[in-house]
Coordinates of C-alpha atoms in Angstrom, one line a residue:
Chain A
X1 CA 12.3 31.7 -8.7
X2 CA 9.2 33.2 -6.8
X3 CA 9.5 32.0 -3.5
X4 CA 5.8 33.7 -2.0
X5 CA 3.3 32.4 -1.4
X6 CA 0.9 35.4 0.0
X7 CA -2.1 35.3 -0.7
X8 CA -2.4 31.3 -1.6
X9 CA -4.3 29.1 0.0
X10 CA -3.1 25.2 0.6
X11 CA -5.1 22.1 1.3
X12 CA -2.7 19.2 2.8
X13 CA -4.7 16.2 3.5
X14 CA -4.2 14.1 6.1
X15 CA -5.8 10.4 7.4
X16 CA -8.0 9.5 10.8
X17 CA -4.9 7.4 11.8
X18 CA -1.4 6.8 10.4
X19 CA -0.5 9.9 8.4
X20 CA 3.5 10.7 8.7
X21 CA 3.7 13.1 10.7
X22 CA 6.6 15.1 9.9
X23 CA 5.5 14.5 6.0
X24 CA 2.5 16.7 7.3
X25 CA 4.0 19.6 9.7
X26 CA 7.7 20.1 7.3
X27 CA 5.3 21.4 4.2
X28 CA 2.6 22.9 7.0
X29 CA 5.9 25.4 7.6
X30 CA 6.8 25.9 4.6
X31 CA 4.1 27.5 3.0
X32 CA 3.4 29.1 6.3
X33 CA 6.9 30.3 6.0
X34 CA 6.3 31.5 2.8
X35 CA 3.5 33.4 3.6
X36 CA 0.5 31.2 2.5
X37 CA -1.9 29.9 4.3
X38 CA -3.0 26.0 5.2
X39 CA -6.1 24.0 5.9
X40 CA -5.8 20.4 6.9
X41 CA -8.4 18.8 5.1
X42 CA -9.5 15.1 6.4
X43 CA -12.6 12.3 6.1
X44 CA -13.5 14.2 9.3
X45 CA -13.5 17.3 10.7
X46 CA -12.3 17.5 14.4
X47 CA -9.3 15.4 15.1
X48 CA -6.8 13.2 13.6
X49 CA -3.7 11.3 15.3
X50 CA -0.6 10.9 13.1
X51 CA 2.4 8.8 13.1
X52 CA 6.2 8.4 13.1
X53 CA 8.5 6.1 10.9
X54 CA 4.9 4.5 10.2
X55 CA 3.7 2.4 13.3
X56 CA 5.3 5.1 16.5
X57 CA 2.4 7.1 18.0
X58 CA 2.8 10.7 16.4
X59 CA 0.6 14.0 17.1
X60 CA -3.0 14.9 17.7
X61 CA -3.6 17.4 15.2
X62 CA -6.7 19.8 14.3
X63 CA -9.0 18.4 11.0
X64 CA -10.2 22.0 9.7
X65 CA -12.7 21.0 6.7
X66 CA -13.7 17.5 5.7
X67 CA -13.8 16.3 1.7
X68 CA -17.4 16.5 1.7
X69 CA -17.4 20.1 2.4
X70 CA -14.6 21.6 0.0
X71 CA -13.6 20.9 -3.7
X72 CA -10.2 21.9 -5.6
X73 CA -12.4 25.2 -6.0
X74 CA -11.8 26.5 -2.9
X75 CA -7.4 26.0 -2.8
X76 CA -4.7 26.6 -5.0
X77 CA -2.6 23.6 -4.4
X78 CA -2.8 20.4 -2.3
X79 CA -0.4 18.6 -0.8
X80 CA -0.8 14.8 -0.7
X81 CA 1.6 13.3 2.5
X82 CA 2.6 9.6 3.2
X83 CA 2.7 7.3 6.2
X84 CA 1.8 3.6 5.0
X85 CA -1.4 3.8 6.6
X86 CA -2.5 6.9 6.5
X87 CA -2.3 6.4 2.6
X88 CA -4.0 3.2 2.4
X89 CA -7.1 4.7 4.1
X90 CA -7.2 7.8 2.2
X91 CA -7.0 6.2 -1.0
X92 CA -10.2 4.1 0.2
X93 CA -12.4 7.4 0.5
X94 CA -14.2 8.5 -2.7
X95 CA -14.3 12.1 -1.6
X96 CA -10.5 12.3 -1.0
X97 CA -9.8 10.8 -4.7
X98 CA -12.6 13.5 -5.8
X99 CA -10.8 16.3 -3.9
X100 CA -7.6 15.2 -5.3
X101 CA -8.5 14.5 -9.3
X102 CA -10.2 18.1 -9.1
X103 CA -6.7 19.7 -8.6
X104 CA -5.9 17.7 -11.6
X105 CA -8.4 18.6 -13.9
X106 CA -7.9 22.6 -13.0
X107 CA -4.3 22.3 -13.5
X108 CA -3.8 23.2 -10.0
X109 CA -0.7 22.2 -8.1
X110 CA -0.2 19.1 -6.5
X111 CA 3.1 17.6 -4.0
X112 CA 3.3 13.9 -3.1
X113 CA 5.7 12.4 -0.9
X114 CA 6.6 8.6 0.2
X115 CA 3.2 6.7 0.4
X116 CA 1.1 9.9 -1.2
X117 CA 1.0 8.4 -4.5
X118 CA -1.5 5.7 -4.0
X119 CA -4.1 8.6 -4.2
X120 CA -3.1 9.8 -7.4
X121 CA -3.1 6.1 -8.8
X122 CA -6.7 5.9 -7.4
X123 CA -7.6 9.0 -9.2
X124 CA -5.8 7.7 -11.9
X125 CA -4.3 10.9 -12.7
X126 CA -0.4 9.3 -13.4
X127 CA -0.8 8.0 -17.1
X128 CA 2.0 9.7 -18.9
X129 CA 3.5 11.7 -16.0
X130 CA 6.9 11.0 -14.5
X131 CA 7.2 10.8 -10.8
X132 CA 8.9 9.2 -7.8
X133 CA 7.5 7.4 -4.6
X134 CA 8.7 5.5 -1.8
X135 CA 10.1 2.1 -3.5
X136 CA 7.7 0.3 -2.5
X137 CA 4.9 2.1 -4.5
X138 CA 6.5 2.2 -7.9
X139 CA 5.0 -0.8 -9.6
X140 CA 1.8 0.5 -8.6
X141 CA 2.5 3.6 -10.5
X142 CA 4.2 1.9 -13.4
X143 CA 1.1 -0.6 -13.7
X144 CA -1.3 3.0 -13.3
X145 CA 0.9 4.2 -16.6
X146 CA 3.5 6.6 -14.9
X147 CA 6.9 6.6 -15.7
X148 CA 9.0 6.3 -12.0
X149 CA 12.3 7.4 -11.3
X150 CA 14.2 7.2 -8.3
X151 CA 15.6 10.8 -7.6
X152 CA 14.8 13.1 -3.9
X153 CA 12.2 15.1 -6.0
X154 CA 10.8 15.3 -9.2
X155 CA 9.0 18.0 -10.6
X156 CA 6.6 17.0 -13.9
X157 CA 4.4 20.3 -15.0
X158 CA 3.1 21.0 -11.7
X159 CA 3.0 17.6 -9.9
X160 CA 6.0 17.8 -7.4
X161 CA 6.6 14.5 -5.3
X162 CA 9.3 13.0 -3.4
X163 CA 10.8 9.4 -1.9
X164 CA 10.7 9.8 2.1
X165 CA 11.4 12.2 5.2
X166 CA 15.2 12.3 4.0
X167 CA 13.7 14.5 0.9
X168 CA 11.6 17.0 2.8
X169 CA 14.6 19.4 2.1
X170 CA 13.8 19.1 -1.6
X171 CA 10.2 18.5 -1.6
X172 CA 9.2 21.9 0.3
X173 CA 11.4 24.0 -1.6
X174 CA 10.1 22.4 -4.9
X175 CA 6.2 22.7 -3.5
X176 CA 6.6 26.2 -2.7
X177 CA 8.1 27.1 -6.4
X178 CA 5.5 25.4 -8.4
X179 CA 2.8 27.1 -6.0
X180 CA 3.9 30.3 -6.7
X181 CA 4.1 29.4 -10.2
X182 CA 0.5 28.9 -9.8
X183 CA -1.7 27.2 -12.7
X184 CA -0.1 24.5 -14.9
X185 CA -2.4 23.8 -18.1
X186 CA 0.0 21.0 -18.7
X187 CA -1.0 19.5 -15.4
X188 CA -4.7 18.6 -17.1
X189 CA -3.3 16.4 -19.2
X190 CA -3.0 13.1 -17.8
X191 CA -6.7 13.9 -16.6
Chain B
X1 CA -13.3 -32.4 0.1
X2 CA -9.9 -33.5 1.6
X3 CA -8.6 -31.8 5.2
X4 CA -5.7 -34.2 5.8
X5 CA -2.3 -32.0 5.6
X6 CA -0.2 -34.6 7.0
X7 CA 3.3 -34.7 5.6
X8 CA 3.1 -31.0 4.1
X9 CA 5.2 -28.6 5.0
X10 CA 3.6 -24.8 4.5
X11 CA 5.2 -21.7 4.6
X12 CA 3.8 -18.5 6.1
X13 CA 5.2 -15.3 5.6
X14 CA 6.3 -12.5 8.0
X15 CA 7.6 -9.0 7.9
X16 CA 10.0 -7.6 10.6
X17 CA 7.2 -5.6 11.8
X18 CA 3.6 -4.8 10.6
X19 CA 2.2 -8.1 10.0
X20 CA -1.4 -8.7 11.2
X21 CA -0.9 -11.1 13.8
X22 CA -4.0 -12.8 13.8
X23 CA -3.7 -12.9 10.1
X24 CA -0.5 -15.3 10.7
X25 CA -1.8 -17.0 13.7
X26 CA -5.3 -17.8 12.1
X27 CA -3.8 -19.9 9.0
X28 CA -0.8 -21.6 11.6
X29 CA -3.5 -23.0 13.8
X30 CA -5.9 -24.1 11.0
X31 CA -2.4 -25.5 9.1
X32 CA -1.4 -27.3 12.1
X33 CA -4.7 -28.2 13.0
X34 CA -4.9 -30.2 10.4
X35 CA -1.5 -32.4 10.7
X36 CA 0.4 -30.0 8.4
X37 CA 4.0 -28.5 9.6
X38 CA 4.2 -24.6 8.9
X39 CA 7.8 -23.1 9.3
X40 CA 8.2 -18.6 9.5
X41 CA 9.5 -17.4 6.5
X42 CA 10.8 -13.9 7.1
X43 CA 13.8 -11.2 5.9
X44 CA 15.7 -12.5 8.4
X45 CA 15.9 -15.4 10.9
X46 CA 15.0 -14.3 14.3
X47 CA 12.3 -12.8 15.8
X48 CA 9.6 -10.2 14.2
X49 CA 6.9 -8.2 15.6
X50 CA 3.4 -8.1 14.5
X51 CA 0.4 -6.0 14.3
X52 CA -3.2 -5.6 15.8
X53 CA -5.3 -3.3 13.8
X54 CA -2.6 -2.4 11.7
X55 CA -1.2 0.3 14.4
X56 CA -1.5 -1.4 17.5
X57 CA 1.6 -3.5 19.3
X58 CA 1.3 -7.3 18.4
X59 CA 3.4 -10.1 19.6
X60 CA 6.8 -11.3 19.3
X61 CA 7.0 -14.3 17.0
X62 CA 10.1 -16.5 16.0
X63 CA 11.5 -16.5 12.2
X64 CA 11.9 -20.0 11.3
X65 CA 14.1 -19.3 8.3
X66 CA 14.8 -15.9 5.8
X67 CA 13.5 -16.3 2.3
X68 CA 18.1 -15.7 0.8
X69 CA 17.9 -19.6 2.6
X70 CA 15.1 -21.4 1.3
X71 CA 12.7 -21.3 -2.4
X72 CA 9.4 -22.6 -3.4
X73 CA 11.4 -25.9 -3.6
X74 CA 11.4 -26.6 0.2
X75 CA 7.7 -26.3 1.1
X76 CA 4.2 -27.4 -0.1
X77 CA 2.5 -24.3 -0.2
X78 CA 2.0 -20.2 0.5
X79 CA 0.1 -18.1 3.0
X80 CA 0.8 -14.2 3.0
X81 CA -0.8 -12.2 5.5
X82 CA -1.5 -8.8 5.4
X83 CA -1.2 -5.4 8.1
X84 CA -0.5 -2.6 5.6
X85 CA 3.1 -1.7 6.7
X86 CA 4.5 -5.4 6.5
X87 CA 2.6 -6.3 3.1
X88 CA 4.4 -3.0 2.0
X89 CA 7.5 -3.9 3.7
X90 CA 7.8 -7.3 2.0
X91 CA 7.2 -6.0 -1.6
X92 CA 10.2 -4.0 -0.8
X93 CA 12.4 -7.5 -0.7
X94 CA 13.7 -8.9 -3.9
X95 CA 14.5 -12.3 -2.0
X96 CA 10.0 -12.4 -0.8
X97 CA 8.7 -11.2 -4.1
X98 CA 11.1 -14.5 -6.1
X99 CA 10.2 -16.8 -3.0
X100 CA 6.2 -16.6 -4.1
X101 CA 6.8 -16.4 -7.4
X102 CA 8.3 -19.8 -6.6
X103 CA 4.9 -21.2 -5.4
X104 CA 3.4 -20.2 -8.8
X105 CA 6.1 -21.3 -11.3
X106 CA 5.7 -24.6 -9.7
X107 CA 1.9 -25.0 -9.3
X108 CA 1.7 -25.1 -5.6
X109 CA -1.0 -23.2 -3.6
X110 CA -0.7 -19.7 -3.0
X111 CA -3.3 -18.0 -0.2
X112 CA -3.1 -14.6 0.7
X113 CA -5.3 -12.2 2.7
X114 CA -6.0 -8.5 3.2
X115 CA -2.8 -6.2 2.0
X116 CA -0.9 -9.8 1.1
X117 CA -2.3 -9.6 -2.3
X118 CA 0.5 -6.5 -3.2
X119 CA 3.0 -8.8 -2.8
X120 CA 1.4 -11.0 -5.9
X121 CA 1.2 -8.1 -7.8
X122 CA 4.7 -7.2 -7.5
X123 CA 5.5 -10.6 -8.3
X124 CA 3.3 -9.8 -11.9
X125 CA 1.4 -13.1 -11.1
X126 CA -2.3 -12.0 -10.8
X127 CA -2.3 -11.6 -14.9
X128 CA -5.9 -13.2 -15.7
X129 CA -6.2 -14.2 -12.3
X130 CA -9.4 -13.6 -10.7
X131 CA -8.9 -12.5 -6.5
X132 CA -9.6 -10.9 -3.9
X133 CA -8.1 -8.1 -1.2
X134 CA -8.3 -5.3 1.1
X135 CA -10.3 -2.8 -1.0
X136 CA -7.3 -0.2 -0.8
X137 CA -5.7 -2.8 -2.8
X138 CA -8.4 -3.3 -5.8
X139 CA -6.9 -0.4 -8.0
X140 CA -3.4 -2.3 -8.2
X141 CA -4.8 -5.6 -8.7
X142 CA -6.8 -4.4 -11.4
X143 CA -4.1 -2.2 -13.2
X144 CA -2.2 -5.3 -12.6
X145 CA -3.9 -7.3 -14.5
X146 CA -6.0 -9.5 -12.6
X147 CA -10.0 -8.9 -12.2
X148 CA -10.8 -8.4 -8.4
X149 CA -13.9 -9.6 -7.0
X150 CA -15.3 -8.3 -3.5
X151 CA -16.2 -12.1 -1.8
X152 CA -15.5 -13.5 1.5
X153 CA -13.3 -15.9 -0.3
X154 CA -12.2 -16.6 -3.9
X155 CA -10.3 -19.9 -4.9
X156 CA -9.0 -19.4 -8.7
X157 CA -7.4 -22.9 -9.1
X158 CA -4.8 -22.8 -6.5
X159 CA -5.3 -19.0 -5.3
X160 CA -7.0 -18.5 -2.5
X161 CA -7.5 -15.1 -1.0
X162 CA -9.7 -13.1 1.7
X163 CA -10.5 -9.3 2.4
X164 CA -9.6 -9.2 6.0
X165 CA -9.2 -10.6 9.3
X166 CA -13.7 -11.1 9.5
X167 CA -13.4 -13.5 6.7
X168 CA -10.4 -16.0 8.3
X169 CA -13.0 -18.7 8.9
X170 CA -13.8 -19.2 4.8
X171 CA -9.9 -18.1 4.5
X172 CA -8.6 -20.6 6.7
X173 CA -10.9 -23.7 5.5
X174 CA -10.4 -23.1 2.2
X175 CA -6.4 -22.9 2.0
X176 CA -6.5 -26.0 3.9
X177 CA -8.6 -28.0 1.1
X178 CA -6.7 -26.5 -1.6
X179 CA -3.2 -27.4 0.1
X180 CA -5.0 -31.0 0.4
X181 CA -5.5 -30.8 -3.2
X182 CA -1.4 -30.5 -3.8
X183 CA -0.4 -28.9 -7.1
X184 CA -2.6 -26.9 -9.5
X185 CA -1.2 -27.0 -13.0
X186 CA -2.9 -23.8 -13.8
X187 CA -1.6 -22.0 -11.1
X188 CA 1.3 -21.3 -13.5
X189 CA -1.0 -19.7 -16.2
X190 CA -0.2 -16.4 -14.4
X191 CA 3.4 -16.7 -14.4

């Protein structure tokens, strides 16, 4: 299984407030780790504070592009984390449901985990795909046309996503294998 | 149009953390207000804490009874609030999610504000209902189901519901006259 990821570059999107934070930084080192290189792409560049276990003060961390100044052009993947909050607000912004439905329709890979999902249910991007969520976001996917399951990660052509900070574990080591993998034409599909 | 809620007894829900406070505070003083009894219906008996802002430390507030102890049976009438995490949190509970269905199986008014409305979707109750939310919330209304309207305040025979805390004045009058009203036969369309 190629594990490197040299050469590739990752977008991993994170809220103004109430982005997990460890759902952030544990995929951050990862690709890092795996020789690939991050931006943190936000509503706003400059600065954005995360959380932990969803309402704990987490990090101040660096916002390096906004979603009005990149497109799925510009990455090879795009990692999508939770946090309750964090989700919510990101799911509100056209721009980040653009960014995110981009990677989509160029059969680029995408990673969700916990909360994440809500975006691609806003893009509406999960008819026909099986994936898994925190619980609490599964009728949302079912009524979006998704097929849930409950398993630490689940990889569907491309689309990797996970339940919670229990499956980071999983979830990395599945991102970094479908990034290497590169393009997944099948991944267009439910676009 | 009637204000006198003498004699009923109104439920209004909590989560063990993350509820908007003034979104449970607003509706108990405007129940109260007018001559009505409101007991805290929560996971467990106890104490919770709520919300400001959705991140920001709220208050302390006693549990008056846990949804396992009491049903739609005991009370005369709904309010959910909303704060992201708690609305999420209470989907979560299979007790919360057959508690409101309660309220609709029976005909008795069901208001619900902000991130409250996910709550009646996973209860599959806003099927040809016509309300309102939070805007992060519109998508899963819709795939849901219902048709989602962006008002201060929509009644749909018995269903009252609000975006946010800016519209509790309309909120707050409103689910008073409609728990005045008593039972709404077509509440149970959706059901």
């Amino acid at each position: 299984m190629a594990r490197d990821l040299s050469g590739k570059h990752v977008a991993i999107l994170v809220a103004p407030k109430g982005t997990e934070h460890v759902e952030l930084a544990a995929p951050k080192a990862a690709v890092e780790g795996a020789g690939g290189r991050v931006s943190v792409v936000g509503i706003r560049r400059g600065e954005a504070t995360t959380v932990r276990h969803d309402l704990e003060q987490g990090e101040t961390i660096a916002v390096d592009a906004a979603f009005s100044d990149v497109s799925a052009d510009d990455f090879d993947a795009v990692v999508i984390p939770g946090g309750t909050v964090g989700a919510d607000r990101l799911r509100l912004d056209e721009d980040a449901v653009g960014f995110v439905r981009g990677f989509f329709e160029q059969g680029k890979p995408v990673a969700a985990i916990c909360h994440g999902p809500w975006l691609l249910v806003e893009a509406d991007v999960v008819r026909g795909r099986t994936l898994t969520s925190y619980p609490s976001v599964r009728t949302d996917i079912r009524n979006a046309g998704g097929t849930w399951v409950d398993r630490e990660v689940q990889v569907d052509q491309g689309l990797v996503t996970s339940r919670k900070p229990d499956d980071l574990p999983a979830f990395t080591a599945k991102l970094v294998e479908e990034i290497a993998e590169g393009k997944h034409e099948a991944q267009a599909r439910s676009v």
